[in-house]
């Protein structure tokens, strides 16, 4: 089986193991996580490069991957140099267009299956349980060993950990006292990728903005 | 980017000069691959001429360090310029990579 893209891995890891329901994440966290995953996929494909100031298109020719090419075309069509934060904002607004094709491909690969239910005979509920959980267990084991150990990550694992922490998925995936004791190690690993750091910043800012809006809407006694 | 290859105290040395970005990084990666294929288990990057490093450049460094470590060897980064030191600091690379003040100490 070919390597999963970051986009597929984030979609897969954002689902509950047993129920196939989406894990509870802070507002817009997964949207930013998926947007970051697209940028990371394009970066490792050698199509774009990033620095703290801008995203640079290195090669606008299609990757051949329909999960990525619409977004490469979008970024390539922009005539002004834009930052990672800008593209996270743009792509996070297109979450469904990123997420659904990734879910479809994970089903085609035989990793997920679709389950449609009705609540009270009316309300439709769609979930995506894993077929055997092998891929998710493999990623969790590999990254877990990296967090609990002292080994250097390869760039791909550094990017994935950074994205997962940026959208707060690490809180769900790496639970338990052994991981709690390794918070500083997780922070160090998560710093290693620029896109993941920007996902964390965007997620944190969205949470702060929502909290402020909620506080403002509470009538003062 | 200019890449100069030499050997110091028996240690392969890659001196990089200019911008280490997505355009330049494949050539650096190729040099590392060739050195590893030749059996090198020790490598030092002379970073005194690096003006800038993008995410692609940082990935090449991390990949080289990981491959050398997996092969039972070591990879040192020497004489970081202020801009490179700053990006290493932001990215946490100062905490996980082998950093040296001078090429001499890295190759010793």
Short mmCIF file of C-alpha atoms in Angstrom, two decimals:
data_model
loop_
_atom_site.label_atom_id
_atom_site.label_comp_id
_atom_site.label_asym_id
_atom_site.label_seq_id
_atom_site.Cartn_x
_atom_site.Cartn_y
_atom_site.Cartn_z
CA UNK A 1 0.00 0.00 0.00
CA UNK A 2 1.29 3.45 -0.83
CA UNK A 3 2.10 5.85 1.99
CA UNK A 4 -0.89 7.75 3.37
CA UNK A 5 -0.77 11.50 2.83
CA UNK A 6 -0.70 13.79 5.88
CA UNK A 7 -4.24 14.78 4.95
CA UNK A 8 -5.41 11.16 5.11
CA UNK A 9 -3.51 10.58 8.36
CA UNK A 10 -5.09 13.59 10.07
CA UNK A 11 -8.57 12.56 8.87
CA UNK A 12 -7.98 9.00 10.10
CA UNK A 13 -6.57 10.00 13.47
CA UNK A 14 -9.40 12.49 14.09
CA UNK A 15 -11.91 9.60 14.23
CA UNK A 16 -12.77 7.67 17.36
CA UNK A 17 -11.33 4.14 17.22
CA UNK A 18 -14.52 2.26 18.00
CA UNK A 19 -17.44 4.46 16.97
CA UNK A 20 -15.93 6.15 13.93
CA UNK A 21 -17.32 9.46 15.17
CA UNK A 22 -15.16 12.55 14.95
CA UNK A 23 -13.23 13.25 18.13
CA UNK A 24 -14.23 16.35 20.08
CA UNK A 25 -11.76 19.09 19.22
CA UNK A 26 -11.75 22.84 19.88
CA UNK A 27 -13.54 25.01 17.35
CA UNK A 28 -11.88 25.08 13.89
CA UNK A 29 -8.92 23.02 15.18
CA UNK A 30 -9.45 20.22 12.68
CA UNK A 31 -10.07 22.70 9.85
CA UNK A 32 -6.66 24.24 10.50
CA UNK A 33 -5.11 20.80 10.98
CA UNK A 34 -6.38 19.64 7.59
CA UNK A 35 -5.31 22.91 5.93
CA UNK A 36 -1.85 22.41 7.42
CA UNK A 37 -1.79 18.80 6.24
CA UNK A 38 -2.43 19.93 2.65
CA UNK A 39 0.46 22.41 2.85
CA UNK A 40 2.70 19.73 4.38
CA UNK A 41 1.77 17.25 1.64
CA UNK A 42 2.60 19.81 -1.04
CA UNK A 43 5.88 20.64 0.71
CA UNK A 44 7.13 17.04 0.92
CA UNK A 45 6.06 16.55 -2.70
CA UNK A 46 8.51 19.34 -3.55
CA UNK A 47 5.77 21.62 -4.86
CA UNK A 48 5.97 24.42 -2.30
CA UNK A 49 8.43 25.69 0.27
CA UNK A 50 7.74 27.74 3.39
CA UNK A 51 9.46 30.16 5.70
CA UNK A 52 8.10 32.44 8.43
CA UNK A 53 7.28 35.09 5.81
CA UNK A 54 5.80 33.27 2.85
CA UNK A 55 4.79 30.18 0.92
CA UNK A 56 6.82 29.80 -2.28
CA UNK A 57 5.67 27.68 -5.21
CA UNK A 58 8.61 25.60 -6.43
CA UNK A 59 6.78 23.63 -9.11
CA UNK A 60 3.20 24.28 -10.16
CA UNK A 61 2.87 21.12 -12.29
CA UNK A 62 0.24 18.72 -10.88
CA UNK A 63 1.27 16.03 -8.42
CA UNK A 64 -1.21 13.61 -9.97
CA UNK A 65 -2.93 13.28 -6.61
CA UNK A 66 -6.51 14.59 -6.78
CA UNK A 67 -6.42 15.23 -3.03
CA UNK A 68 -3.69 17.81 -3.53
CA UNK A 69 -3.84 19.21 -7.04
CA UNK A 70 -6.83 21.56 -6.57
CA UNK A 71 -4.98 23.24 -3.72
CA UNK A 72 -1.67 23.41 -5.59
CA UNK A 73 -3.52 25.09 -8.47
CA UNK A 74 -5.13 27.54 -6.04
CA UNK A 75 -1.82 28.47 -4.40
CA UNK A 76 -0.02 28.66 -7.75
CA UNK A 77 -2.66 31.04 -9.14
CA UNK A 78 -2.01 33.59 -6.38
CA UNK A 79 0.21 36.35 -7.72
CA UNK A 80 1.05 37.88 -4.33
CA UNK A 81 3.42 36.15 -1.92
CA UNK A 82 1.28 34.96 0.98
CA UNK A 83 2.15 33.59 4.40
CA UNK A 84 1.44 30.13 5.80
CA UNK A 85 -1.13 31.76 8.10
CA UNK A 86 -2.93 33.21 5.07
CA UNK A 87 -3.16 29.84 3.35
CA UNK A 88 -4.27 28.12 6.55
CA UNK A 89 -7.11 30.63 6.73
CA UNK A 90 -8.10 30.12 3.07
CA UNK A 91 -7.85 26.32 3.13
CA UNK A 92 -9.55 25.92 6.50
CA UNK A 93 -12.65 27.51 4.95
CA UNK A 94 -12.61 24.68 2.38
CA UNK A 95 -12.50 21.91 4.99
CA UNK A 96 -15.27 19.76 3.51
CA UNK A 97 -13.57 19.80 0.10
CA UNK A 98 -10.36 18.57 1.74
CA UNK A 99 -11.88 16.12 4.20
CA UNK A 100 -14.48 14.28 2.11
CA UNK A 101 -12.11 13.15 -0.70
CA UNK A 102 -9.68 11.96 2.00
CA UNK A 103 -12.45 9.95 3.72
CA UNK A 104 -13.46 8.51 0.34
CA UNK A 105 -9.89 7.44 -0.40
CA UNK A 106 -9.50 5.86 3.04
CA UNK A 107 -12.62 3.80 2.25
CA UNK A 108 -11.22 2.87 -1.17
CA UNK A 109 -8.01 1.76 0.51
CA UNK A 110 -10.10 -0.48 2.79
CA UNK A 111 -9.05 1.38 5.94
CA UNK A 112 -12.45 2.90 6.79
CA UNK A 113 -16.03 1.84 6.15
CA UNK A 114 -19.08 4.06 6.09
CA UNK A 115 -21.91 3.53 8.52
CA UNK A 116 -25.18 5.44 8.17
CA UNK A 117 -27.62 5.49 11.07
CA UNK A 118 -30.82 7.30 11.93
CA UNK A 119 -31.48 8.89 15.28
CA UNK A 120 -35.18 8.95 16.16
CA UNK A 121 -35.81 7.58 12.62
CA UNK A 122 -35.18 11.04 11.15
CA UNK A 123 -31.79 12.54 11.88
CA UNK A 124 -29.07 11.08 9.68
CA UNK A 125 -25.77 10.19 11.32
CA UNK A 126 -22.78 9.17 9.25
CA UNK A 127 -19.73 7.60 10.83
CA UNK A 128 -16.50 6.10 9.59
CA UNK A 129 -15.30 3.18 11.75
CA UNK A 130 -11.98 1.59 10.88
CA UNK A 131 -12.03 -1.81 9.22
CA UNK A 132 -9.29 -3.28 11.41
CA UNK A 133 -7.53 -0.32 13.00
CA UNK A 134 -4.11 -1.46 11.77
CA UNK A 135 -2.98 1.85 10.22
CA UNK A 136 -4.05 3.93 13.19
CA UNK A 137 -2.36 1.58 15.64
CA UNK A 138 0.84 1.65 13.58
CA UNK A 139 1.00 5.45 13.51
CA UNK A 140 0.16 5.72 17.20
CA UNK A 141 2.80 3.16 18.16
CA UNK A 142 5.51 4.73 16.01
CA UNK A 143 4.89 8.28 17.17
CA UNK A 144 4.33 7.14 20.76
CA UNK A 145 7.78 5.51 20.82
CA UNK A 146 9.25 8.72 19.48
CA UNK A 147 7.62 10.80 22.23
CA UNK A 148 8.55 8.37 25.00
CA UNK A 149 12.10 7.89 23.72
CA UNK A 150 14.96 10.21 22.81
CA UNK A 151 15.44 9.25 19.18
CA UNK A 152 15.59 11.86 16.44
CA UNK A 153 12.43 11.96 14.34
CA UNK A 154 12.65 11.75 10.58
CA UNK A 155 11.19 14.85 8.89
CA UNK A 156 7.91 13.11 8.08
CA UNK A 157 7.24 12.09 11.70
CA UNK A 158 8.27 15.56 12.93
CA UNK A 159 5.71 17.14 10.58
CA UNK A 160 2.95 14.73 11.62
CA UNK A 161 3.54 15.24 15.35
CA UNK A 162 3.61 19.01 14.80
CA UNK A 163 0.32 18.94 12.89
CA UNK A 164 -1.33 16.64 15.44
CA UNK A 165 -0.32 18.86 18.33
CA UNK A 166 -1.25 22.00 16.41
CA UNK A 167 -4.85 20.87 16.11
CA UNK A 168 -4.91 19.34 19.61
CA UNK A 169 -5.27 15.75 18.41
CA UNK A 170 -2.30 14.69 20.54
CA UNK A 171 -4.53 15.20 23.61
CA UNK A 172 -6.68 12.31 22.35
CA UNK A 173 -4.09 10.08 20.75
CA UNK A 174 -1.41 10.09 23.41
CA UNK A 175 -3.29 9.77 26.69
CA UNK A 176 -2.04 8.49 30.01
CA UNK A 177 0.52 9.37 32.67
CA UNK A 178 3.50 8.20 30.62
CA UNK A 179 2.68 10.76 27.91
CA UNK A 180 1.77 13.47 30.44
CA UNK A 181 5.27 13.09 31.85
CA UNK A 182 6.71 13.68 28.37
CA UNK A 183 4.94 16.96 27.63
CA UNK A 184 8.23 18.85 27.20
CA UNK A 185 9.48 16.26 24.72
CA UNK A 186 6.22 16.61 22.78
CA UNK A 187 6.62 20.41 22.78
CA UNK A 188 10.17 20.05 21.41
CA UNK A 189 9.09 17.67 18.64
CA UNK A 190 6.08 19.80 17.73
CA UNK A 191 8.27 22.89 17.28
CA UNK A 192 10.21 21.25 14.49
CA UNK A 193 7.82 22.07 11.65
CA UNK A 194 6.77 25.59 10.67
CA UNK A 195 3.34 24.61 9.29
CA UNK A 196 2.47 22.69 12.47
CA UNK A 197 3.51 25.68 14.58
CA UNK A 198 1.28 27.94 12.49
CA UNK A 199 -1.63 25.48 12.87
CA UNK A 200 -1.16 25.71 16.65
CA UNK A 201 -1.15 29.51 16.53
CA UNK A 202 -4.29 29.66 14.37
CA UNK A 203 -6.09 27.15 16.61
CA UNK A 204 -5.13 29.03 19.77
CA UNK A 205 -6.23 32.36 18.30
CA UNK A 206 -9.60 30.88 17.29
CA UNK A 207 -10.14 29.56 20.81
CA UNK A 208 -9.24 32.93 22.36
CA UNK A 209 -11.58 34.74 19.95
CA UNK A 210 -14.45 32.36 20.69
CA UNK A 211 -13.93 32.63 24.44
CA UNK A 212 -13.92 36.43 24.20
CA UNK A 213 -17.11 36.38 22.11
CA UNK A 214 -18.84 34.07 24.60
CA UNK A 215 -17.80 36.23 27.54
CA UNK A 216 -19.04 39.35 25.75
CA UNK A 217 -22.42 37.71 25.12
CA UNK A 218 -22.98 36.86 28.80
CA UNK A 219 -25.12 39.61 30.37
CA UNK A 220 -23.31 41.41 33.18
CA UNK A 221 -25.08 41.20 36.53
CA UNK B 1 23.87 27.53 -3.20
CA UNK B 2 27.53 26.61 -3.21
CA UNK B 3 28.45 23.21 -1.75
CA UNK B 4 32.10 22.42 -1.04
CA UNK B 5 33.05 18.93 -0.03
CA UNK B 6 36.24 18.17 1.88
CA UNK B 7 37.62 16.00 4.68
CA UNK B 8 38.87 17.30 8.03
CA UNK B 9 40.57 14.93 10.52
CA UNK B 10 39.05 12.05 8.55
CA UNK B 11 35.51 13.46 8.81
CA UNK B 12 33.58 14.37 5.66
CA UNK B 13 32.74 18.05 5.64
CA UNK B 14 30.07 19.83 3.60
CA UNK B 15 30.51 23.60 3.56
CA UNK B 16 27.32 25.34 2.47
CA UNK B 17 27.27 28.92 1.24
CA UNK B 18 24.18 30.93 0.29
CA UNK B 19 20.48 30.16 0.59
CA UNK B 20 19.42 26.67 1.65
CA UNK B 21 15.91 26.60 0.23
CA UNK B 22 13.65 24.27 -1.71
CA UNK B 23 15.65 24.85 -4.87
CA UNK B 24 19.04 24.15 -3.29
CA UNK B 25 18.13 21.39 -0.85
CA UNK B 26 17.91 18.48 -3.36
CA UNK B 27 21.60 18.97 -4.23
CA UNK B 28 22.56 18.89 -0.55
CA UNK B 29 20.40 15.83 -0.01
CA UNK B 30 22.10 14.11 -2.93
CA UNK B 31 25.56 14.82 -1.45
CA UNK B 32 24.45 13.30 1.86
CA UNK B 33 23.04 10.23 0.10
CA UNK B 34 26.31 9.68 -1.78
CA UNK B 35 28.35 10.04 1.42
CA UNK B 36 26.12 7.57 3.25
CA UNK B 37 26.30 5.12 0.35
CA UNK B 38 30.09 5.35 0.48
CA UNK B 39 29.98 4.17 4.10
CA UNK B 40 30.38 7.49 5.90
CA UNK B 41 29.19 7.38 9.50
CA UNK B 42 30.33 10.88 10.40
CA UNK B 43 29.44 14.15 8.71
CA UNK B 44 29.90 17.79 9.56
CA UNK B 45 28.02 20.66 7.96
CA UNK B 46 30.00 23.89 7.91
CA UNK B 47 27.13 26.37 8.25
CA UNK B 48 29.25 29.54 8.38
CA UNK B 49 28.09 30.63 4.92
CA UNK B 50 24.37 29.96 5.21
CA UNK B 51 22.38 33.17 4.77
CA UNK B 52 18.94 31.62 4.95
CA UNK B 53 17.24 28.26 5.48
CA UNK B 54 13.65 27.48 4.53
CA UNK B 55 11.56 24.56 5.80
CA UNK B 56 12.88 22.42 2.94
CA UNK B 57 16.43 23.20 4.04
CA UNK B 58 15.68 22.29 7.64
CA UNK B 59 14.17 18.99 6.50
CA UNK B 60 17.41 18.13 4.68
CA UNK B 61 19.39 18.77 7.88
CA UNK B 62 17.02 16.73 10.03
CA UNK B 63 16.94 13.91 7.49
CA UNK B 64 20.75 13.80 7.32
CA UNK B 65 21.07 13.74 11.11
CA UNK B 66 18.45 10.98 11.38
CA UNK B 67 20.08 8.84 8.69
CA UNK B 68 23.55 9.20 10.23
CA UNK B 69 22.21 8.31 13.67
CA UNK B 70 20.31 5.31 12.31
CA UNK B 71 23.55 4.16 10.68
CA UNK B 72 25.24 4.33 14.07
CA UNK B 73 27.04 7.55 13.23
CA UNK B 74 26.91 11.25 14.04
CA UNK B 75 26.11 14.46 12.21
CA UNK B 76 27.43 17.81 13.44
CA UNK B 77 26.37 21.35 12.54
CA UNK B 78 29.17 23.86 12.96
CA UNK B 79 29.58 27.64 12.96
CA UNK B 80 25.92 28.60 12.64
CA UNK B 81 25.31 32.08 11.24
CA UNK B 82 22.95 34.32 13.30
CA UNK B 83 19.97 33.81 10.93
CA UNK B 84 20.47 30.03 10.95
CA UNK B 85 20.89 29.96 14.74
CA UNK B 86 17.62 31.87 15.07
CA UNK B 87 15.68 29.46 12.85
CA UNK B 88 17.31 26.48 14.64
CA UNK B 89 16.18 28.00 17.93
CA UNK B 90 12.59 28.58 16.79
CA UNK B 91 12.42 25.04 15.39
CA UNK B 92 13.91 23.39 18.47
CA UNK B 93 16.85 22.09 16.42
CA UNK B 94 19.31 23.51 18.95
CA UNK B 95 17.87 21.01 21.46
CA UNK B 96 18.05 17.88 19.32
CA UNK B 97 20.94 18.30 16.88
CA UNK B 98 24.67 18.23 17.56
CA UNK B 99 25.72 21.89 17.41
CA UNK B 100 29.35 23.07 17.49
CA UNK B 101 30.87 26.53 17.60
CA UNK B 102 33.59 25.64 15.12
CA UNK B 103 34.21 23.18 12.32
CA UNK B 104 37.39 22.08 14.12
CA UNK B 105 35.51 21.04 17.25
CA UNK B 106 32.81 19.32 15.20
CA UNK B 107 35.33 17.23 13.29
CA UNK B 108 37.52 16.46 16.30
#
